Tab-separated table of C-alpha atoms in Angstrom:
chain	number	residue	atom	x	y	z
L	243	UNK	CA	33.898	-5.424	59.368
L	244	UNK	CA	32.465	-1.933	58.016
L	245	UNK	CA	35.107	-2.565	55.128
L	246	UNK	CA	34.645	-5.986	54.379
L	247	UNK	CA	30.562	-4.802	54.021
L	248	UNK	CA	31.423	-2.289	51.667
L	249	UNK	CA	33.185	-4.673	48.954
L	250	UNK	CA	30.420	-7.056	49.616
L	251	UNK	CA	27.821	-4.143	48.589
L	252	UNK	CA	30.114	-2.922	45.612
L	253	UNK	CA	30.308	-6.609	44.251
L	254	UNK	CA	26.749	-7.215	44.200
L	255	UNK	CA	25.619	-3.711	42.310
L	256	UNK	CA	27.904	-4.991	40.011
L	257	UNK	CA	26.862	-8.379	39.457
L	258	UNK	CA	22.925	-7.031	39.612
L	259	UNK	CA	23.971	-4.623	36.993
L	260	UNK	CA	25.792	-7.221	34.720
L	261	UNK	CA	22.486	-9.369	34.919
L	262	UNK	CA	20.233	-6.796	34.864
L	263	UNK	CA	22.032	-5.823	30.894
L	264	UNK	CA	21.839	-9.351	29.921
L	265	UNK	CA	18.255	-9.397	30.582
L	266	UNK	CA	17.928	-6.145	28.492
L	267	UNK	CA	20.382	-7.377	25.148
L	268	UNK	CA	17.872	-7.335	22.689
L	269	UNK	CA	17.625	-11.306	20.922
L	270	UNK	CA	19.823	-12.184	18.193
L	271	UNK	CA	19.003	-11.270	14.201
L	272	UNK	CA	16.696	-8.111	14.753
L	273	UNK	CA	17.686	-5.670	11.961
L	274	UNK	CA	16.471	-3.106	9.759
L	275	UNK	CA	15.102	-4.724	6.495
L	276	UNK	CA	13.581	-3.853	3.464
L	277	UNK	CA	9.783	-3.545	2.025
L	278	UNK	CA	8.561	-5.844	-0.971
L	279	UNK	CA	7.272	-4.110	-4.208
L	280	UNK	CA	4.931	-6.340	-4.802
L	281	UNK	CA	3.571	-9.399	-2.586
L	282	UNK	CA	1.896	-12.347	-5.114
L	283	UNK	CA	-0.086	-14.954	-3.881
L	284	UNK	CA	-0.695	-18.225	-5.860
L	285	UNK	CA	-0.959	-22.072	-5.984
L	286	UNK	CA	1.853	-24.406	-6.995
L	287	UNK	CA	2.018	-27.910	-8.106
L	288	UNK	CA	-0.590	-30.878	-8.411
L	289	UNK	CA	-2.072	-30.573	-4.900
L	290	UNK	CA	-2.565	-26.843	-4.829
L	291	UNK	CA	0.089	-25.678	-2.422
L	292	UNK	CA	-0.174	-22.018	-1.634
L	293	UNK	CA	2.664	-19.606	-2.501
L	294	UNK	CA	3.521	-16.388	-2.253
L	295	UNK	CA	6.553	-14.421	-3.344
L	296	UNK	CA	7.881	-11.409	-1.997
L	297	UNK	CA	9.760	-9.489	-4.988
L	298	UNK	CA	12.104	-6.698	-3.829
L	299	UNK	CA	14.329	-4.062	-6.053
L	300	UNK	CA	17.359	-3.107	-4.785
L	301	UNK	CA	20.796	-0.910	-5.790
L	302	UNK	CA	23.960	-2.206	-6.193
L	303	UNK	CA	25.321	-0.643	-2.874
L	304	UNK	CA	22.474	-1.987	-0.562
L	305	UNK	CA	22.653	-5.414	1.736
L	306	UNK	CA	20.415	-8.198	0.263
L	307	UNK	CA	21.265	-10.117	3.272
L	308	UNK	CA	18.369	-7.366	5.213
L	309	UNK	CA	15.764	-8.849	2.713
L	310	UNK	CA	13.158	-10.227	5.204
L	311	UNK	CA	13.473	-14.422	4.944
L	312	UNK	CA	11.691	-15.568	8.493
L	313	UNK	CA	8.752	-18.277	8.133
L	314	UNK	CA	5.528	-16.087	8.936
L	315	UNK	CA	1.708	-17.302	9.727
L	316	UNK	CA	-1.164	-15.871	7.427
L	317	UNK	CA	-4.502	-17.226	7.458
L	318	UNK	CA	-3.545	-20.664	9.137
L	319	UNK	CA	-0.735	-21.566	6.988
L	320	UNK	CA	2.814	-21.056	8.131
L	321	UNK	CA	5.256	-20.206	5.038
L	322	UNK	CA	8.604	-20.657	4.949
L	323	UNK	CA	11.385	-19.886	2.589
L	324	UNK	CA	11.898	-22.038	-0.378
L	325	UNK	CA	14.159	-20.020	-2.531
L	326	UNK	CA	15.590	-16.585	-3.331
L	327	UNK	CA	16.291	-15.606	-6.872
L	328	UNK	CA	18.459	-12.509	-7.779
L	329	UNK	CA	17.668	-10.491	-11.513
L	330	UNK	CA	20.088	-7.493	-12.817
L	331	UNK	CA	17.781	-5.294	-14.561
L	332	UNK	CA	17.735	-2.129	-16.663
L	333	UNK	CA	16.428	0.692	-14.252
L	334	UNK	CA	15.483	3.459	-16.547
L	335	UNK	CA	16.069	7.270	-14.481
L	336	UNK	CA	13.555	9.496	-15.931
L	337	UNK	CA	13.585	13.272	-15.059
L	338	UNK	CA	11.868	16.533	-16.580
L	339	UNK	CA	13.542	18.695	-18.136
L	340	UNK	CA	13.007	22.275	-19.715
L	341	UNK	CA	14.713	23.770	-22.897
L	342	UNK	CA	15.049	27.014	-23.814
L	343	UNK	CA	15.126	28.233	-27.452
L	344	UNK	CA	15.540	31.714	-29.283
L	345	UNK	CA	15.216	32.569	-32.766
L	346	UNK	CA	14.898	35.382	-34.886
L	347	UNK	CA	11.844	36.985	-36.143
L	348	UNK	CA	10.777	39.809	-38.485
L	349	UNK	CA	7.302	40.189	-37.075
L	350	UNK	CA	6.063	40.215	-33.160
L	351	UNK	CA	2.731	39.353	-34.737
L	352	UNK	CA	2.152	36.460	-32.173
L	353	UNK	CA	0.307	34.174	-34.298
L	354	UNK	CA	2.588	34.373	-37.065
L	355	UNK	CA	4.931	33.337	-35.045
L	356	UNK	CA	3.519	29.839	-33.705
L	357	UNK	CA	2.893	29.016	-36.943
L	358	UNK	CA	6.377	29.317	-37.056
L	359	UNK	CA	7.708	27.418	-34.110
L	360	UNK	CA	7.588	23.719	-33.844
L	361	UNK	CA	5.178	22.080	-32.146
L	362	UNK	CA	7.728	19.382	-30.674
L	363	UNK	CA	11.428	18.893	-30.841
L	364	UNK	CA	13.968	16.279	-29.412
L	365	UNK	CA	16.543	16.567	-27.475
L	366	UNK	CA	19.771	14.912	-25.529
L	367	UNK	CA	21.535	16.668	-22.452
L	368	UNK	CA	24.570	16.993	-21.687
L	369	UNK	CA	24.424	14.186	-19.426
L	370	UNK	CA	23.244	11.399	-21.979
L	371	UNK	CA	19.406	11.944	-20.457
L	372	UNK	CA	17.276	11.982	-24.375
L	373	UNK	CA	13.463	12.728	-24.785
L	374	UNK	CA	10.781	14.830	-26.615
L	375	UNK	CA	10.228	18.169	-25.491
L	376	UNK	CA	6.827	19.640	-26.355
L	377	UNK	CA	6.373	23.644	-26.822
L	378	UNK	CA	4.878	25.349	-24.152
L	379	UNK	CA	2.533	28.315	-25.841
L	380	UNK	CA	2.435	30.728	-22.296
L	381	UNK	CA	6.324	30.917	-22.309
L	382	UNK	CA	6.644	32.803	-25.776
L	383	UNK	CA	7.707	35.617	-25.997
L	384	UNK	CA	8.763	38.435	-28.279
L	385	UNK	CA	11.843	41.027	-27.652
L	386	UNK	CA	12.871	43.920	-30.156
L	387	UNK	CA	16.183	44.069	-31.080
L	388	UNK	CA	16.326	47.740	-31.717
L	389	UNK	CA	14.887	51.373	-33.548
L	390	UNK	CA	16.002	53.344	-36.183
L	391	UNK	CA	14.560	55.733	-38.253
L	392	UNK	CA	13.194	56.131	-41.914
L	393	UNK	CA	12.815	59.624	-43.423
L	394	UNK	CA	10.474	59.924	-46.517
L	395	UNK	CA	9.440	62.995	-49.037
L	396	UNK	CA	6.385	64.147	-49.385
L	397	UNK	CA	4.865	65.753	-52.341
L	398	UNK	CA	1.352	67.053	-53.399
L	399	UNK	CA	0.423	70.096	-56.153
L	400	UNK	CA	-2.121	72.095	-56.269
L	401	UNK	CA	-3.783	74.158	-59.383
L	402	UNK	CA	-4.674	77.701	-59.076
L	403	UNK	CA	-6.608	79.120	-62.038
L	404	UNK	CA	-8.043	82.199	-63.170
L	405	UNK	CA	-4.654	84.438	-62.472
L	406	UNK	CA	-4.437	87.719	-63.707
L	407	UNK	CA	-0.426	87.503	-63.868
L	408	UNK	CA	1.566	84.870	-63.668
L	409	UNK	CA	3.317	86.340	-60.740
L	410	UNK	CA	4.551	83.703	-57.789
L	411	UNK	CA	3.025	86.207	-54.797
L	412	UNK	CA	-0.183	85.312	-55.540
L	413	UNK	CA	0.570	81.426	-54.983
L	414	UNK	CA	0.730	80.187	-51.435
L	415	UNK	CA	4.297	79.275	-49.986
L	416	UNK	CA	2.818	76.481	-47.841
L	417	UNK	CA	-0.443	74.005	-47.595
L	418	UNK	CA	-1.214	71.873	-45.039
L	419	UNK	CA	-1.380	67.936	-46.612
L	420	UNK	CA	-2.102	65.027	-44.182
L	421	UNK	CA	-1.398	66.698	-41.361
L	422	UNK	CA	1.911	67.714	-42.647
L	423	UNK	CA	3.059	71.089	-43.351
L	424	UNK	CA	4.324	70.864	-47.266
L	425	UNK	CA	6.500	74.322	-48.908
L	426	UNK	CA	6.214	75.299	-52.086
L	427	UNK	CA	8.710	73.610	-54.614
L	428	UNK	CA	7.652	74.240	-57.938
L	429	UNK	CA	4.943	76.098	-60.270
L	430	UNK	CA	4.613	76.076	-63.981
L	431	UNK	CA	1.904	78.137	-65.723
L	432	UNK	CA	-0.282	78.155	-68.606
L	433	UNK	CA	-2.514	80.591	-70.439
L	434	UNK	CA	-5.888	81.257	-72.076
L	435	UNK	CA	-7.970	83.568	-73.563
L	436	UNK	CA	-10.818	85.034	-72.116
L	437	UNK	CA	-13.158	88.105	-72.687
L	438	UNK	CA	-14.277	90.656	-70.145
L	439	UNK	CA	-17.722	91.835	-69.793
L	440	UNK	CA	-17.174	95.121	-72.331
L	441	UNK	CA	-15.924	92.203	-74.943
L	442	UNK	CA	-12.338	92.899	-74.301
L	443	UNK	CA	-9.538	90.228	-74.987
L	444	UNK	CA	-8.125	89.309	-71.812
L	445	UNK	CA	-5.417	86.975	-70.522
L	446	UNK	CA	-5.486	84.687	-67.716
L	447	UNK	CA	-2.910	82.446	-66.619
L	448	UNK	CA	-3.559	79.401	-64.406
L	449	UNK	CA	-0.190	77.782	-62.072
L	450	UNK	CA	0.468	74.240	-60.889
L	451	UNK	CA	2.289	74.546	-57.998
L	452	UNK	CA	4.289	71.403	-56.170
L	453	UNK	CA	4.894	71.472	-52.390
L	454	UNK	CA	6.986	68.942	-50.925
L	455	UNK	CA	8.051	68.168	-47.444
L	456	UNK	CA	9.635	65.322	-45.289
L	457	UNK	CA	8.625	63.039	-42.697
L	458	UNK	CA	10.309	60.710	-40.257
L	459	UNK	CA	8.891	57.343	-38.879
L	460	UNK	CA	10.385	55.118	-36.253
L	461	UNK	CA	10.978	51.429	-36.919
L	462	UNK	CA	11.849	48.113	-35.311
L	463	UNK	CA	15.068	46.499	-36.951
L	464	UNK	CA	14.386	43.192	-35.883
L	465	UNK	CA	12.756	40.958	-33.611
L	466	UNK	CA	13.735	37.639	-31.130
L	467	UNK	CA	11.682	35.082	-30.241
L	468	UNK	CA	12.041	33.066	-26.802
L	469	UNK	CA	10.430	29.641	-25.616
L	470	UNK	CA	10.334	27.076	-23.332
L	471	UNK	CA	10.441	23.350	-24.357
L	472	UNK	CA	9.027	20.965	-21.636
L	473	UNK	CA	8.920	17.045	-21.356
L	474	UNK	CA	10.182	14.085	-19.546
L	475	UNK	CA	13.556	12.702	-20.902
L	476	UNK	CA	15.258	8.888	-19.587
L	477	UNK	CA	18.646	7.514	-19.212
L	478	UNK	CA	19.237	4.181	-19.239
L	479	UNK	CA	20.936	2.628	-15.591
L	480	UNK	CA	21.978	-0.655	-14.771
L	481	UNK	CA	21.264	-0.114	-11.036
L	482	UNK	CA	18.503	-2.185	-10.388
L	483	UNK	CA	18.908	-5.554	-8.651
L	484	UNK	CA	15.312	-7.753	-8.081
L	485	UNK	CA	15.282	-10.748	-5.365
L	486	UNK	CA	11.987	-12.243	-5.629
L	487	UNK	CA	11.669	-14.233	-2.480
L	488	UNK	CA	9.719	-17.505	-2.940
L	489	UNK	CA	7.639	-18.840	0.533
L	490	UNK	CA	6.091	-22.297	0.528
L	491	UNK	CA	3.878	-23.285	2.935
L	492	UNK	CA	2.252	-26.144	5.244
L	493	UNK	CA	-1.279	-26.225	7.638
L	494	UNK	CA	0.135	-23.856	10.958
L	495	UNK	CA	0.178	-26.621	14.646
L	496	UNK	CA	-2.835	-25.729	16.371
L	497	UNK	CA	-2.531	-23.368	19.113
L	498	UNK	CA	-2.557	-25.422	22.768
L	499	UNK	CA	-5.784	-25.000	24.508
L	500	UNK	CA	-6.684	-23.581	27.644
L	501	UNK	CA	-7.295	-25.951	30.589
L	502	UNK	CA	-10.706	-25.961	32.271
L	503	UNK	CA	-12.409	-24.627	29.221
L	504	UNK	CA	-15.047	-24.853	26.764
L	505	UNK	CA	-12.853	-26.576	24.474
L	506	UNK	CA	-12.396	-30.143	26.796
L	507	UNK	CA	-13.824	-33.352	24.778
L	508	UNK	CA	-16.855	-34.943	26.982
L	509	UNK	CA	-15.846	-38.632	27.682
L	510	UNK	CA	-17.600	-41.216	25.737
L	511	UNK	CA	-19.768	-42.990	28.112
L	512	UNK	CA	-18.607	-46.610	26.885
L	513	UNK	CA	-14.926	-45.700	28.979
L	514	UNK	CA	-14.436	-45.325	32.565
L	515	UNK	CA	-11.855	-42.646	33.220
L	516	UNK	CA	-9.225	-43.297	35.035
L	517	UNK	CA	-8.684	-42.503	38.845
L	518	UNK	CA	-7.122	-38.773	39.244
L	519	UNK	CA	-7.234	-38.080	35.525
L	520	UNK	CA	-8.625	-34.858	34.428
L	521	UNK	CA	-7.550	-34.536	30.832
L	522	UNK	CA	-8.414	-35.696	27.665
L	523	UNK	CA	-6.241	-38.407	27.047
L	524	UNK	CA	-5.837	-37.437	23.146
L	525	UNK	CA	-4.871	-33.653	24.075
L	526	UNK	CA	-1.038	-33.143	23.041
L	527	UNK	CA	0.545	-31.615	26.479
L	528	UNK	CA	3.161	-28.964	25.440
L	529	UNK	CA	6.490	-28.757	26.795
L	530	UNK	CA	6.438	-25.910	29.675
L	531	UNK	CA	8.463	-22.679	28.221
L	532	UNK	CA	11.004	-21.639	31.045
L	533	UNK	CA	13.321	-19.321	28.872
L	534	UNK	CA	11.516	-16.425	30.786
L	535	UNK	CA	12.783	-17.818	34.316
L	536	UNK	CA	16.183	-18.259	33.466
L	537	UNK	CA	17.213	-15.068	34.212
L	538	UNK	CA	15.550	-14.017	37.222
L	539	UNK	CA	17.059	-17.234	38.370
L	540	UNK	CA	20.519	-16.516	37.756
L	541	UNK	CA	20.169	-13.444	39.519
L	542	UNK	CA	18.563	-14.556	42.614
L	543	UNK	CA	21.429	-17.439	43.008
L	544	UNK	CA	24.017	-14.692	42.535
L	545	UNK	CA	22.124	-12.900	45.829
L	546	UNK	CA	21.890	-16.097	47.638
L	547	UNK	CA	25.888	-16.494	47.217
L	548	UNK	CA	26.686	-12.967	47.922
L	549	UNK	CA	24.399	-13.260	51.086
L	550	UNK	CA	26.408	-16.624	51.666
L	551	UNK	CA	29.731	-15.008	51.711
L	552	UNK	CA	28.804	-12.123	53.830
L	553	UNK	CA	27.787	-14.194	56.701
L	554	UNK	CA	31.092	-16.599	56.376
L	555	UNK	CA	32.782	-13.453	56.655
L	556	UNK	CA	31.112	-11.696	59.294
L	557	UNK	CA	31.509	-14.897	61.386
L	558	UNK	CA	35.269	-15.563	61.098
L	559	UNK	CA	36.233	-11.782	62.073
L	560	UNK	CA	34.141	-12.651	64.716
L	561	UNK	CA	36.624	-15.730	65.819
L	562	UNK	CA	39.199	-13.490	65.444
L	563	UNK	CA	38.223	-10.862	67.888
């Protein structure tokens, strides 16, 4: 008997567990679907029927079949599909994009050199994407290429007159020009006559000296300019597919009213009312939903016959013994 109980138990957790996941199977045609772009709303034909269409872009690789296409309610009117139409567009990918230039210079003078540059320039990428690039000023910038350096001579003379000899000693061997230190080079001399103060013929000589002298300065050889173009450039794609889904619609049933409510029609006192009605006789009844007892049903019946079978059993081990 104890074994005979325990395949009776097993069976029904398994039948209880079998209806229990057919009343949890989620209905028929609930999916993931996709959102409109745009929703228009409008009025078709010679007696105003409302409209609307639902207009959705899609790629080549997704499911048009998920486009939403179930009649709907909105303010009183239900709307139901009429038509779906299907476009292959252009779709138009349109990323930014920087270019880098560089170009030589012979000046870092910064102004100079956006007079220089262009103020826009065009451009197509590797990857077929073409646009117009525009300069961006804060990115330029200027690089030297190198040093070297210049050496130059310096020269400068200077006169000494009133000599008493023409005798180098009494010239200087170095001056000071510029803030360079300059040697002597060169002196050539001249004469005149003079008197002294007894009236005596004297001689004096007067000598141009030249000092020269070298300097070195330090140079840029060169200069390079960097900068950033900046812009948006496109590439055609045919990628885009548009369904524009087209809704007509009709005046929504009235919902079914409540019974014993505000809502009941008074009789018209020229009609007697018939024994053991309470209704108005031009209310619609609606049919009873009983999808929602189905279930519960089917499992109480499968309890009732497990039950059932338990107490056959029990009683014919009983004859036995």
């Amino acid at each position: 008997m104890k074994r005979i109980f325990t395949i009776l138990c097993a069976l029904a957790l398994v039948m209880a567990g079998s209806a229990t996941a057919l009343a949890a199977e989620p209905e028929a045609g609930q999916s993931a679907s996709y959102y409109p772009v745009s929703v228009e709303e409008y009025t078709y034909g010679d007696f105003d029927e409302l409209r609307i269409n639902k207009t959705y872009q899609l790629s080549l690789s997704d499911d048009p079949s998920l486009i939403p296409t179930e009649d709907f309610v909105r303010n009183g009117r239900r709307y139901y599909l009429l038509d779906m139409t299907r476009k292959d567009e252009v779709g138009v990918d349109i990323q930014t994009h920087t270019e880098a230039v560089t170009q030589a210079s012979d000046t870092n003078n910064l102004e100079t050199i956006l007079q220089r540059l262009d103020a826009e320039m065009e451009v197509t990428t590797e990857d077929g994407y073409v646009g117009i690039l525009r300069l961006d000023h804060t990115s330029v910038q200027v690089t030297t290429d190198g040093y070297a350096t210049k050496t130059s001579t310096l020269t400068a003379s200077r006169s000494y007159p009133n000599l008493s000899e023409a005798d180098v000693s009494l010239i200087p061997k170095s001056i000071e020009d510029k803030g360079k230190t300059l040697t002597l080079g060169d002196v050539k001399w001249s004469e005149s006559m003079d008197v002294d103060g007894e009236g005596n013929p004297v001689t004096r000589y007067t000598a141009t000296a030249s000092y020269t002298g070298t300097t070195s300065s330090r140079y840029a050889t060169g200069y390079t300019v960097s900068a950033s173009y900046t812009g948006e450039v496109s590439k055609p794609n045919c990628a885009v597919v548009t369904y524009t889904a087209i809704f007509g619609s009709e005046k929504a049933p009235e919902e079914s009213k409540t019974p014993g409510g505000d809502d009941k029609h008074d009789p018209d006192p020229g009609q007697t009312e018939a024994p053991g009605s309470s209704e108005d006789p031009d209310t619609a009844k609606e049919p009873v939903d009983l999808s929602g007892l189905k279930r519960p049903v089917m499992i109480g019946v499968v309890v009732l016959a497990l039950a059932g079978g338990g107490v056959f059993a029990f009683k014919k081990f009983k004859e036995r013994r």
